[in-house]
């Protein structure tokens, strides 16, 4: 492979990573909601967990998990419906997220780092991104190619998804009243449910 082709592949992968990372999906909708409800600082563990958790999942998918799907197609169907059920539950949690008068409640907290890492395994968009990235940019599934794809995604994804947290934080002034924040959380929960449409129709 010559240098020019290598640069073209790197640029194409970076563009794919950027477009797929910054586009709406369960991760970004939840980050935006967390930014609006809890602010950037408290959402930081969630943000880092998404970025590192997705890279970890992508690498593991590339070096072995895709083979499980190849051997046992039913396993992907099981994963799909577990993801749907969990996202419906998360939509409910978003809709009933913290309100101004109970922001200090111990019962309502932003996602932790570990929760965000684990969520990647039931995120339908994340699976689509990982399978597509490996299929196009590391089709041989050798460790060097898979790690390369993972590193590029890690570098591109974190700043891309940070935009959603900042956007949510900027909305805090607008959402200062209980009524507005409830409406916002309801809209975000509805959009999170709507993100399941591509999964359900396929």
XYZ file of C-alpha atoms in Angstrom:
202
model
C 0.000 0.000 0.000
C 1.550 3.324 -0.993
C 1.627 6.448 1.168
C -1.018 8.262 -0.865
C -3.513 5.415 -0.477
C -2.694 5.185 3.236
C -3.440 8.879 3.707
C -6.686 8.504 1.767
C -7.746 5.609 3.968
C -6.873 7.540 7.135
C -8.862 10.562 5.983
C -11.822 8.395 4.977
C -11.777 6.623 8.339
C -11.557 9.933 10.212
C -14.495 11.281 8.228
C -16.520 8.142 8.930
C -15.625 8.301 12.627
C -16.605 11.979 12.814
C -19.892 11.615 10.926
C -20.997 8.532 12.845
C -19.867 9.903 16.226
C -21.438 13.354 16.012
C -24.742 12.302 14.437
C -27.783 11.840 16.718
C -28.083 8.535 18.515
C -28.670 7.102 21.996
C -25.227 8.135 23.315
C -25.446 11.724 22.099
C -29.059 12.217 23.144
C -28.242 10.960 26.634
C -25.118 13.151 26.828
C -27.114 16.200 25.791
C -29.797 15.402 28.371
C -27.140 14.910 31.056
C -25.456 18.187 30.123
C -28.781 20.000 30.444
C -29.697 18.358 33.749
C -26.321 18.091 35.499
C -23.803 20.283 33.634
C -20.536 19.444 31.873
C -18.399 18.610 34.917
C -20.808 16.047 36.345
C -21.316 14.558 32.867
C -17.569 14.130 32.283
C -17.395 10.506 33.577
C -20.317 9.663 31.285
C -18.567 11.346 28.355
C -15.233 9.577 28.886
C -17.024 6.279 29.464
C -18.748 6.566 26.099
C -15.509 7.291 24.251
C -13.332 4.646 25.907
C -16.159 2.127 26.165
C -16.911 2.313 22.459
C -13.238 1.920 21.500
C -12.967 -1.126 23.773
C -16.090 -2.645 22.240
C -14.886 -1.904 18.698
C -11.547 -3.632 19.319
C -13.164 -6.680 20.931
C -15.667 -6.881 18.087
C -12.835 -6.751 15.578
C -10.671 -9.437 17.151
C -13.337 -12.004 17.917
C -16.946 -11.116 18.642
C -17.858 -10.796 14.945
C -16.961 -14.478 14.624
C -19.579 -15.320 17.260
C -22.234 -13.564 15.172
C -21.008 -15.418 12.091
C -21.267 -18.781 13.851
C -24.455 -18.070 15.814
C -26.679 -15.534 13.983
C -29.351 -15.872 16.689
C -26.953 -14.253 19.184
C -27.213 -10.954 17.307
C -31.020 -11.130 17.418
C -30.914 -11.697 21.184
C -28.562 -8.741 21.591
C -30.860 -6.593 19.463
C -33.917 -7.188 21.643
C -31.987 -6.792 24.876
C -30.836 -3.427 23.523
C -34.390 -2.401 22.665
C -35.698 -3.294 26.125
C -32.874 -1.428 27.870
C -33.295 1.669 25.722
C -37.009 1.763 26.524
C -36.041 1.675 30.215
C -33.474 4.449 29.696
C -36.088 6.557 27.901
C -38.230 6.349 31.015
C -35.247 7.369 33.173
C -34.528 10.353 30.906
C -38.182 11.434 30.987
C -38.120 11.394 34.794
C -34.633 12.880 35.202
C -33.703 15.469 37.821
C -35.865 18.551 38.184
C -34.652 21.840 39.728
C -36.375 21.190 43.023
C -34.862 17.748 43.458
C -31.462 18.058 41.777
C -29.869 17.240 45.123
C -31.805 14.003 45.423
C -29.606 10.959 45.953
C -31.953 8.982 43.698
C -31.117 10.934 40.546
C -27.545 10.938 39.302
C -25.769 11.238 35.968
C -24.363 8.111 34.329
C -21.125 6.899 35.898
C -18.026 5.960 33.881
C -18.728 2.229 34.288
C -22.400 2.612 33.337
C -21.400 4.471 30.172
C -18.820 1.798 29.274
C -21.346 -0.998 29.776
C -24.040 0.871 27.846
C -21.999 0.567 24.652
C -22.774 -3.156 24.594
C -26.527 -2.522 24.335
C -26.367 0.538 22.083
C -27.718 -0.418 18.622
C -26.052 2.527 16.892
C -22.739 1.656 18.544
C -22.934 -1.908 17.238
C -23.714 -0.646 13.740
C -20.760 1.759 13.872
C -18.371 -0.913 15.157
C -19.421 -3.614 12.687
C -19.307 -1.170 9.765
C -15.921 0.269 10.747
C -14.349 -3.181 11.092
C -16.019 -4.488 7.943
C -14.741 -1.595 5.802
C -11.424 -0.574 7.371
C -10.207 -3.830 8.980
C -11.849 -6.607 6.936
C -9.012 -9.060 7.670
C -9.574 -8.460 11.408
C -5.861 -8.572 12.179
C -4.889 -6.936 15.461
C -2.881 -4.083 13.909
C -5.728 -2.969 11.624
C -8.309 -3.305 14.379
C -6.185 -1.301 16.840
C -5.609 1.361 14.181
C -9.363 1.756 13.655
C -9.861 1.907 17.428
C -7.210 4.606 17.914
C -8.653 6.774 15.133
C -12.146 6.469 16.607
C -10.829 7.312 20.061
C -9.135 10.483 18.816
C -12.123 11.634 16.769
C -15.014 10.523 18.941
C -14.376 12.295 22.259
C -14.280 15.865 20.882
C -17.219 15.057 18.592
C -19.552 13.829 21.306
C -18.420 16.614 23.671
C -20.373 19.001 21.466
C -23.617 17.415 22.645
C -22.746 17.869 26.319
C -21.845 21.527 25.731
C -25.079 22.044 23.816
C -27.038 20.545 26.698
C -25.197 22.726 29.204
C -25.941 25.848 27.132
C -29.632 25.006 27.379
C -29.575 25.119 31.186
C -30.508 28.812 31.305
C -33.455 28.216 29.001
C -34.502 25.168 31.041
C -34.347 26.928 34.401
C -38.045 26.367 35.124
C -39.501 23.011 36.176
C -42.017 22.999 33.328
C -39.437 23.652 30.598
C -37.029 21.029 31.924
C -39.813 18.454 32.106
C -40.780 19.207 28.510
C -37.137 18.962 27.419
C -36.662 15.630 29.190
C -39.860 14.346 27.633
C -38.688 15.353 24.153
C -35.281 13.743 24.690
C -36.923 10.530 25.912
C -39.153 10.509 22.829
C -36.144 11.022 20.539
C -34.320 8.212 22.321
C -37.266 5.920 21.601
C -37.347 7.159 18.003
C -33.696 6.165 17.611
C -34.875 2.560 17.889
C -36.790 2.796 14.601
C -33.908 1.668 12.344
C -33.338 -1.305 14.668
C -36.976 -2.394 14.699
C -37.500 -2.176 10.942
C -34.408 -4.269 10.120
